[in-house]
PDB file of C-alpha atoms in Angstrom:
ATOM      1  CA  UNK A   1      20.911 -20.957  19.451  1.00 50.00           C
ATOM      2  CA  UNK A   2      19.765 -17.470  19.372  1.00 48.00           C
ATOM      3  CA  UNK A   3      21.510 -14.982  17.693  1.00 51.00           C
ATOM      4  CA  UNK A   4      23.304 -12.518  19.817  1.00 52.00           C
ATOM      5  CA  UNK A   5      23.089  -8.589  19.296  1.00 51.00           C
ATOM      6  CA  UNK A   6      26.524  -7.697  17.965  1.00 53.00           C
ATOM      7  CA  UNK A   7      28.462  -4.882  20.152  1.00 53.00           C
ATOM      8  CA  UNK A   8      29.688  -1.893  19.042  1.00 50.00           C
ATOM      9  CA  UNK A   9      33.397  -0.846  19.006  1.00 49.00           C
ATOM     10  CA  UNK A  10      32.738   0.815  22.391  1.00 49.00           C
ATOM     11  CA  UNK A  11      31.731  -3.045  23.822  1.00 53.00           C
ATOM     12  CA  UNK A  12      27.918  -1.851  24.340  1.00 51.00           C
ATOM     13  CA  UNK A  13      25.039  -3.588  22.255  1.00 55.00           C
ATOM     14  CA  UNK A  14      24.265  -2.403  19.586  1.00 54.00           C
ATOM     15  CA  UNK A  15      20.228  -2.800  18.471  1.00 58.00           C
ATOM     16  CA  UNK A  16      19.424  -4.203  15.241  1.00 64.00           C
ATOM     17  CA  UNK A  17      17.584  -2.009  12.705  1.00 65.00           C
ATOM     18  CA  UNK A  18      14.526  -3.343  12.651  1.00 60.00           C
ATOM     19  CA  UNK A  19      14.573  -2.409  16.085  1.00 64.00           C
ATOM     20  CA  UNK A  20      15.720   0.966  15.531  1.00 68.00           C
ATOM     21  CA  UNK A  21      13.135   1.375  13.124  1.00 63.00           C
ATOM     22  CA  UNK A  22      10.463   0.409  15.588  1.00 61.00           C
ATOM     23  CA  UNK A  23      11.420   2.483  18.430  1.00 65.00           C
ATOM     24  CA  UNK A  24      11.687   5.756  15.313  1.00 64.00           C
ATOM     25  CA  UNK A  25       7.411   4.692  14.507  1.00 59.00           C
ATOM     26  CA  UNK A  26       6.783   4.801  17.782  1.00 59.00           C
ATOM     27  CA  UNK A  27       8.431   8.163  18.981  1.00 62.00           C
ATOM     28  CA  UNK A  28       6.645   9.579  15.878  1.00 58.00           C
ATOM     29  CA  UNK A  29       3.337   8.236  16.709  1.00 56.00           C
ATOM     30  CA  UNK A  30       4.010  10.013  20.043  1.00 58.00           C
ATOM     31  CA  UNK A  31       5.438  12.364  18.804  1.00 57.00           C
ATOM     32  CA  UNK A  32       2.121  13.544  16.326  1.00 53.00           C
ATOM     33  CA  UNK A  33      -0.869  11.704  17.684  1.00 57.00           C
ATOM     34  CA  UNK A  34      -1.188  15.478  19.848  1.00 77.00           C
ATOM     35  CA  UNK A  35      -2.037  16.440  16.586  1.00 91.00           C
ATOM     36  CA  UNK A  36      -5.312  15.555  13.936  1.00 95.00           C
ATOM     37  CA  UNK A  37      -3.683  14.086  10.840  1.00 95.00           C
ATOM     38  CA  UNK A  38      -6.915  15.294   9.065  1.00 95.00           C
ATOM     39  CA  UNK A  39      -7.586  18.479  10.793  1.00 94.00           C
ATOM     40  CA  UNK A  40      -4.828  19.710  12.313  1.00 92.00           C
ATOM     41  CA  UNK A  41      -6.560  20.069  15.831  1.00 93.00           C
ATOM     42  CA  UNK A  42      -4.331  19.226  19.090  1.00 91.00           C
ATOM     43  CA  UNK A  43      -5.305  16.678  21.488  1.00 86.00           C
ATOM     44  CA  UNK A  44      -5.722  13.234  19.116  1.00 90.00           C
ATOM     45  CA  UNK A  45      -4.359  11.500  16.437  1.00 92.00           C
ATOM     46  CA  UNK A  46      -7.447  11.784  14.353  1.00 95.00           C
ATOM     47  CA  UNK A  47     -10.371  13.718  16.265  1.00 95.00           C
ATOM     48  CA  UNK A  48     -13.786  12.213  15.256  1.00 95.00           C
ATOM     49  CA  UNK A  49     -14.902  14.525  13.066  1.00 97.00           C
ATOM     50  CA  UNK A  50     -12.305  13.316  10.289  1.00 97.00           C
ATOM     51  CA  UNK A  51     -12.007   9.667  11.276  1.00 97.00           C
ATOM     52  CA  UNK A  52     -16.159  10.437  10.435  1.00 97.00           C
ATOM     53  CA  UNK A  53     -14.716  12.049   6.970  1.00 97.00           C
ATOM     54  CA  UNK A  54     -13.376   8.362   6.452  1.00 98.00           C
ATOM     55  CA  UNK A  55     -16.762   6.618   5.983  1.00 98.00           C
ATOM     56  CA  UNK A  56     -16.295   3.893   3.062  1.00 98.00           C
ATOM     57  CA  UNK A  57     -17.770   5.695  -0.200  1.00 97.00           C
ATOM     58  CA  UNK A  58     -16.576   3.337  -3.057  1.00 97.00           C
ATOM     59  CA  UNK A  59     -14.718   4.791  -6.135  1.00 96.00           C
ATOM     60  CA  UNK A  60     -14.406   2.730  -9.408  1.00 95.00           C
ATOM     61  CA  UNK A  61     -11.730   3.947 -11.440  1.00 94.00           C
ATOM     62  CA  UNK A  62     -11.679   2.739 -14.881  1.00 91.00           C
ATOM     63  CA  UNK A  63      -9.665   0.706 -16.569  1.00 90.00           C
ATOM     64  CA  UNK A  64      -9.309  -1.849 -19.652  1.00 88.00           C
ATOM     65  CA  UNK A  65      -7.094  -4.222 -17.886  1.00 89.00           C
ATOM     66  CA  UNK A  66      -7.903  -5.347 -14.342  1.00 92.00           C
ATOM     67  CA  UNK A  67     -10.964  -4.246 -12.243  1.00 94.00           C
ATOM     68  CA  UNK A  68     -10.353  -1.399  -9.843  1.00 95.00           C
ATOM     69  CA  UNK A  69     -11.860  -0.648  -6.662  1.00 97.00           C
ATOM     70  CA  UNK A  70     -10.914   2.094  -3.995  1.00 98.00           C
ATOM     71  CA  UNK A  71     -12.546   2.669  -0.603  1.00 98.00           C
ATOM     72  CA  UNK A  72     -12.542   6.613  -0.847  1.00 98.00           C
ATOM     73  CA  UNK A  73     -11.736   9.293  -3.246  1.00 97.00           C
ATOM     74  CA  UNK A  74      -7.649  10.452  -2.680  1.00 97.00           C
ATOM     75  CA  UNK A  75      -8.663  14.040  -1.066  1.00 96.00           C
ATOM     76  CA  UNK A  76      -9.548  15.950   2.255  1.00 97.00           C
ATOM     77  CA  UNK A  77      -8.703  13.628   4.936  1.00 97.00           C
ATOM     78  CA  UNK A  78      -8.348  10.433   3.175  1.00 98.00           C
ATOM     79  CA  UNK A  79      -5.141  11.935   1.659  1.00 97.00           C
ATOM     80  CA  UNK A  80      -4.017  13.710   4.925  1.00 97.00           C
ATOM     81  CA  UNK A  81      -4.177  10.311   6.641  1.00 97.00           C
ATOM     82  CA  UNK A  82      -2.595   8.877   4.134  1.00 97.00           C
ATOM     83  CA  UNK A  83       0.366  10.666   3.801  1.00 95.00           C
ATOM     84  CA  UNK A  84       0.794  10.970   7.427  1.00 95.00           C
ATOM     85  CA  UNK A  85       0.816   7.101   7.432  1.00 95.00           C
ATOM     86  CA  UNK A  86       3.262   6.959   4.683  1.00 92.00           C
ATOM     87  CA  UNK A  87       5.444   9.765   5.134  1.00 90.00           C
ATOM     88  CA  UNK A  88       5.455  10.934   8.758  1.00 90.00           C
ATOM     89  CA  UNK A  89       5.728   7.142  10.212  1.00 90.00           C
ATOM     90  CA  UNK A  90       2.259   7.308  11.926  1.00 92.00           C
ATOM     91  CA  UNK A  91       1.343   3.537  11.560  1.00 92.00           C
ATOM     92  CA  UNK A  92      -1.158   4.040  14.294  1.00 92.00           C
ATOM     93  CA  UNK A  93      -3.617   5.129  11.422  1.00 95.00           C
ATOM     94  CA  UNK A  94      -3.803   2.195   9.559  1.00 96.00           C
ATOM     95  CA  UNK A  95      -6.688   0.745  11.454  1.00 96.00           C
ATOM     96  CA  UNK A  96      -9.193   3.732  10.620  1.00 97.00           C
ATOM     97  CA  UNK A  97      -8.314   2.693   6.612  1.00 97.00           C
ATOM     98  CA  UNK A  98      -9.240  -0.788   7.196  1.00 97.00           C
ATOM     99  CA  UNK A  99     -12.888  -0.254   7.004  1.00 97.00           C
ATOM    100  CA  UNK A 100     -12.094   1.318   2.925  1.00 98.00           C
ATOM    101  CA  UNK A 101      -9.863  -1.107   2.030  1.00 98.00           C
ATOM    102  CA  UNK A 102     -12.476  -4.157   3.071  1.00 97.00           C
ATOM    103  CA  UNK A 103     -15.329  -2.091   1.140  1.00 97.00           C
ATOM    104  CA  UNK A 104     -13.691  -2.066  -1.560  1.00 97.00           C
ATOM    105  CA  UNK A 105     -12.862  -5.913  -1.515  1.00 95.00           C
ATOM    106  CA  UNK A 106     -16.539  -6.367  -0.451  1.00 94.00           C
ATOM    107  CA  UNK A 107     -17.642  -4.407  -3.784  1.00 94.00           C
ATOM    108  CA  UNK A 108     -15.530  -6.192  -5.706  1.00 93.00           C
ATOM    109  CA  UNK A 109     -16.488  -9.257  -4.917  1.00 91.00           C
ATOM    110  CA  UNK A 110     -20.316  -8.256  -5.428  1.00 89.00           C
ATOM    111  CA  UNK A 111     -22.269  -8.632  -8.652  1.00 70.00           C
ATOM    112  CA  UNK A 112     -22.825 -11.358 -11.102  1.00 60.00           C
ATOM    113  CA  UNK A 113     -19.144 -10.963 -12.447  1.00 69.00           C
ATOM    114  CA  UNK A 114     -17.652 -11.295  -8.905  1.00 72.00           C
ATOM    115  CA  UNK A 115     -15.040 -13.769  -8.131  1.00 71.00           C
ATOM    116  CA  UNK A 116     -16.387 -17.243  -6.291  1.00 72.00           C
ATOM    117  CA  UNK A 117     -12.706 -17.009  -4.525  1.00 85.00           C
ATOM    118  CA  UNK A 118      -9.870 -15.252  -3.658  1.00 94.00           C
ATOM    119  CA  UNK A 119      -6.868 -17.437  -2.624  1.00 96.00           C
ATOM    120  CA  UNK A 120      -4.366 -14.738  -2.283  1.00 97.00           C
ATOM    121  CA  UNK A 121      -4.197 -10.971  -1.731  1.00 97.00           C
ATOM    122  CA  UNK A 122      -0.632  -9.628  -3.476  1.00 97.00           C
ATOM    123  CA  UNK A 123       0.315  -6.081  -2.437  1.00 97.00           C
ATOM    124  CA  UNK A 124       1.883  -3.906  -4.670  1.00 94.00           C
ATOM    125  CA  UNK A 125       6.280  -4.088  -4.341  1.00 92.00           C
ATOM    126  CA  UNK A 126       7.336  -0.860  -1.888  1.00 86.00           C
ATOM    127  CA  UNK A 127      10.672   0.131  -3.733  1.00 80.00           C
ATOM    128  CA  UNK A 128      13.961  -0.305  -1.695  1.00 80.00           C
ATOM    129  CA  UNK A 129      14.072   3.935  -1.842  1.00 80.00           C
ATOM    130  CA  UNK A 130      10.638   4.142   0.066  1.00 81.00           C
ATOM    131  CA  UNK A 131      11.404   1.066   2.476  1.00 83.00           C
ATOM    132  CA  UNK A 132      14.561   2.648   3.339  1.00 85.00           C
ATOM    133  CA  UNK A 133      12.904   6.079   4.408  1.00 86.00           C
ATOM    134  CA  UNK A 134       9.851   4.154   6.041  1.00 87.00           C
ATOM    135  CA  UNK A 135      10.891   0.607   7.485  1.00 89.00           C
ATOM    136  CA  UNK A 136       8.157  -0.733   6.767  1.00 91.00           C
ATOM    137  CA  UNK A 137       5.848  -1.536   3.391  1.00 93.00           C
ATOM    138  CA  UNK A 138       2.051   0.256   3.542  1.00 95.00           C
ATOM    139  CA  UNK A 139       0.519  -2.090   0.930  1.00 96.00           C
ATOM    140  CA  UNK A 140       1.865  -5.205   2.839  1.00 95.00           C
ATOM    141  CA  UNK A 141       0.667  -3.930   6.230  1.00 96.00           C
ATOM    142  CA  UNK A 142      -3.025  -3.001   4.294  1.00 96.00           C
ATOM    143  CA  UNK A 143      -2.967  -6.470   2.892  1.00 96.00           C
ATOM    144  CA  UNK A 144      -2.864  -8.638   5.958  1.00 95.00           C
ATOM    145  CA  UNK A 145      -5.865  -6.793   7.244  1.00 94.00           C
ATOM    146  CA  UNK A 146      -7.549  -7.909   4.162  1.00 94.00           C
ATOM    147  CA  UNK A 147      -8.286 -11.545   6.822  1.00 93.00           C
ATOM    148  CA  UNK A 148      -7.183 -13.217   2.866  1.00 95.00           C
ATOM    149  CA  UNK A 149      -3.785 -15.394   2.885  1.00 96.00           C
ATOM    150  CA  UNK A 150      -0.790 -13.147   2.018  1.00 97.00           C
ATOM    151  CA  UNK A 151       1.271 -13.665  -0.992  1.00 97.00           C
ATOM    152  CA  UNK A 152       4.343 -11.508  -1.355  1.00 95.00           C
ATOM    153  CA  UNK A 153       4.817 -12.458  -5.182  1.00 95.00           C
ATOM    154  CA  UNK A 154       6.007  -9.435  -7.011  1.00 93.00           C
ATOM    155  CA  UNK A 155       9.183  -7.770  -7.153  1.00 83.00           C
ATOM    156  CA  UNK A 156      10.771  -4.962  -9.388  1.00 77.00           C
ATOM    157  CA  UNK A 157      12.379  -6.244 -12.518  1.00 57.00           C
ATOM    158  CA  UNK A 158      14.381  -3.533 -12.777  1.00 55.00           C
ATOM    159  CA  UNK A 159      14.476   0.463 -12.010  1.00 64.00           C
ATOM    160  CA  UNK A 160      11.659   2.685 -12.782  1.00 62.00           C
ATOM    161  CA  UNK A 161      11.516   6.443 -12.745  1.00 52.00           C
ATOM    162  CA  UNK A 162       9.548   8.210  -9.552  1.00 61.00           C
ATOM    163  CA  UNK A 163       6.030   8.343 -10.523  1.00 56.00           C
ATOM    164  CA  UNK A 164       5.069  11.618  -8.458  1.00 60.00           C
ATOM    165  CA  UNK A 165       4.677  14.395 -11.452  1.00 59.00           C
ATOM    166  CA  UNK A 166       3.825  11.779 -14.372  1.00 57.00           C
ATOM    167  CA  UNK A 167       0.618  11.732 -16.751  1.00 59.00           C
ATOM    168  CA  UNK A 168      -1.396   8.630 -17.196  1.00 60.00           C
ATOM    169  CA  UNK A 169       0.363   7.879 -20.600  1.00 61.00           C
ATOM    170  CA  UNK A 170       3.808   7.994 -19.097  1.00 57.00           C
ATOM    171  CA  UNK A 171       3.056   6.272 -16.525  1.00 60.00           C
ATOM    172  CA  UNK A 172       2.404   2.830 -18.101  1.00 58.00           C
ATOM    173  CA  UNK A 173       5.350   3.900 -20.162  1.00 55.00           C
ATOM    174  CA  UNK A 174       7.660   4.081 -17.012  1.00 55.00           C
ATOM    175  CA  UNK A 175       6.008   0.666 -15.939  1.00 57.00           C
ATOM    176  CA  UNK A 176       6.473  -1.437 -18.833  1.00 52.00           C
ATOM    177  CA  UNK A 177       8.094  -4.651 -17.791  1.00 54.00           C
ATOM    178  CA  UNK A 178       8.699  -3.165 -14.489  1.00 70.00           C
ATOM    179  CA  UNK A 179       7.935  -5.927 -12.003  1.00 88.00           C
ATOM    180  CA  UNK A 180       8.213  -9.510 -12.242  1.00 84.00           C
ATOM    181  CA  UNK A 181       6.527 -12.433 -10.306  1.00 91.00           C
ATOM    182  CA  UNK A 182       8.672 -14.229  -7.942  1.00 89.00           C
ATOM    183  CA  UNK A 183       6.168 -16.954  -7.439  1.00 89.00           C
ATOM    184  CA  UNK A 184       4.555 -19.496 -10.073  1.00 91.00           C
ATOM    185  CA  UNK A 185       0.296 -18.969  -9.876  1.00 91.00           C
ATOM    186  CA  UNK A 186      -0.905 -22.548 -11.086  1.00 94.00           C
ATOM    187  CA  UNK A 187      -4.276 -20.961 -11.360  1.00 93.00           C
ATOM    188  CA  UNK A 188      -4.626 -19.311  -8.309  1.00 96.00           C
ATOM    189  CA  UNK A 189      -7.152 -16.488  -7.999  1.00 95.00           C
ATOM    190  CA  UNK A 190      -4.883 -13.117  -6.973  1.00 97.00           C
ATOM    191  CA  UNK A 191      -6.010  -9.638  -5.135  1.00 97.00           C
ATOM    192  CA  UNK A 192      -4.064  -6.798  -5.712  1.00 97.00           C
ATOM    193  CA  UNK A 193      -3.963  -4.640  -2.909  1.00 98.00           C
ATOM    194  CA  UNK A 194      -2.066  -1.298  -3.277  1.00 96.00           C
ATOM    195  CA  UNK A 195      -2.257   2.309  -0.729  1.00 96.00           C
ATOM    196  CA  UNK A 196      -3.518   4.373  -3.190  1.00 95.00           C
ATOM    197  CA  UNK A 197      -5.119   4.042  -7.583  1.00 95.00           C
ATOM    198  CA  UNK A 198      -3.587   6.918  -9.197  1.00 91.00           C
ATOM    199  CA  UNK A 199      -4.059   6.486 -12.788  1.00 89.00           C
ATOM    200  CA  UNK A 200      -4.050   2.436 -12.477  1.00 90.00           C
ATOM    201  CA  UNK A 201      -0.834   2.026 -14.518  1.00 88.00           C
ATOM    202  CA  UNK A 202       0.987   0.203 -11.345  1.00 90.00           C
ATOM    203  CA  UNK A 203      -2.259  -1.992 -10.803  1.00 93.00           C
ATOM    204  CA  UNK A 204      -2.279  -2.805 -14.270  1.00 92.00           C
ATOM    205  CA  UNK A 205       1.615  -3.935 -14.676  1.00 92.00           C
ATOM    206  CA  UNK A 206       0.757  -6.268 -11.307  1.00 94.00           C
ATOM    207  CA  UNK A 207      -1.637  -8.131 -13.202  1.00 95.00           C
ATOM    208  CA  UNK A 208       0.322  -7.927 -15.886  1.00 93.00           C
ATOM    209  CA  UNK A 209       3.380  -9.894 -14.239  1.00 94.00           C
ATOM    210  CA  UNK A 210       1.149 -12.334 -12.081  1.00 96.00           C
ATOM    211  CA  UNK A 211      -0.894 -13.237 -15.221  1.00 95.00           C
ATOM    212  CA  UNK A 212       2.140 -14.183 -17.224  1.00 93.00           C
ATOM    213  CA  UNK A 213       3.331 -16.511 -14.090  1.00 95.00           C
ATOM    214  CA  UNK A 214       0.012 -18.562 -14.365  1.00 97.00           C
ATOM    215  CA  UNK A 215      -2.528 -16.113 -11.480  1.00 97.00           C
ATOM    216  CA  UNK A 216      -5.801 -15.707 -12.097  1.00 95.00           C
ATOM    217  CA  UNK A 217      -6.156 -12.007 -11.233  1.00 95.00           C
ATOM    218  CA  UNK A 218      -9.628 -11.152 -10.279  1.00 94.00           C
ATOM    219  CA  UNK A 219      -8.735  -7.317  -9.389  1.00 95.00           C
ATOM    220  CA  UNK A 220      -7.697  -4.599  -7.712  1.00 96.00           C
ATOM    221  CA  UNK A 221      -8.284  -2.571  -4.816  1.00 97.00           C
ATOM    222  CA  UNK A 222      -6.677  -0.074  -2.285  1.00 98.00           C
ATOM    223  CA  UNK A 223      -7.664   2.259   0.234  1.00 98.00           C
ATOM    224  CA  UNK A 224      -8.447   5.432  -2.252  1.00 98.00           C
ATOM    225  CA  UNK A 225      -7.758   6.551  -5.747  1.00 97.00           C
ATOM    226  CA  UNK A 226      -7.600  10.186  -7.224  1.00 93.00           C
ATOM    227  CA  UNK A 227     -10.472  11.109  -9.265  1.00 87.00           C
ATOM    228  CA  UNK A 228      -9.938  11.771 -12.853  1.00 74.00           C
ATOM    229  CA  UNK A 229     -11.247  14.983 -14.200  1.00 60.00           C
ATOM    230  CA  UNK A 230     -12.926  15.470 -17.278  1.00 45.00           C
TER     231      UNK A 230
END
């Protein structure tokens, strides 16, 4: 039988969250698509000029432990779009960072050390603070545009610091042990997909955790990654 929506103490219906949280993404999109995430120009949710800005120009961020790929450098209007995805609830964007995400899967999987598969793509855990604020998950969305089968196999272990403000070193300090695979591998060949490659310390404790449950993890990859300097 389907479920009924429960009524509140007045008798009237009361909607569930996920509802709730719907209708709030959709208000915002309203709400800001008179304005340019990139720019800041009235009239569009992204005017062409940026969504131009947002042209697939593979970074490669380096690292001893997995393979890492990004569709754009983390700056301009790739970050602008970004953060109005993740923060101001403008979901709407996601399709104009499809075409980064799937370049960097495509250079990945180029080369003579590419992987012949990829079984499953495994986003990156959102933590329960973020998902609360959002309703909804922005490497899990990402991922299923990937076209690869989703696997939802990692999970935190336990409670990790906020990473916003951290170096490189104390980041894979912070990470140690921090997420656990809730899902045996048997060999399969795993994608990581994740928003955005900071200093690869969160990439690096995914493979981490689905290599010690039995994945193959070929790599990587999310929409952009901040540029290291020096």
């Amino acid at each position: 039988m389907p479920q009924k929506t429960p009524p509140s103490a007045t008798g009237a219906p009361v909607a569930p969250r996920s509802a709730v949280r719907r209708l709030v993404r959709e208000i915002a999109d309203f709400v800001f698509a008179s304005v340019c995430a990139g720019c800041g120009a009235a009239g569009t949710a992204l005017c062409a000029s940026c969504e131009a800005e947002l042209a697939p120009r593979v970074v490669r961020p380096r690292s001893d432990v997995v393979p890492l790929r990004a569709g754009l450098a983390f700056d301009g209007v790739a970050a602008s779009v970004l953060r109005a995805v993740k923060e101001d609830g403008q979901t709407s964007l996601i399709r104009t960072l499809r075409p980064a995400l799937a370049a960097a899967v495509d250079d990945l999987c180029a080369g003579a050390t590419a992987p012949r598969r990829i079984d499953v793509v495994v986003p990156v855990p959102t933590t329960r603070a973020a998902f609360r604020r959002r309703g909804y998950r922005v490497p899990e969305i990402l991922a299923r545009g990937t076209g690869i089968p989703l696997l939802r196999a990692l999970s935190s272990a336990r409670r990790v610091r906020d990473q916003r403000g951290l170096g490189a070193r104390e980041r894979r300090i912070n990470l140690a042990g921090g997420l656990i695979a809730s899902r045996a591998g048997a060999g399969a060949s795993a994608l990581i997909v994740d928003d955005v490659i900071t200093t690869g310390a969160t990439c690096a404790e995914a493979a981490r955790a689905l290599g010690a449950a039995g994945f193959t993890v070929v790599g990587a990859v999310a929409v952009a990654a901040t540029l290291r300097r020096g």
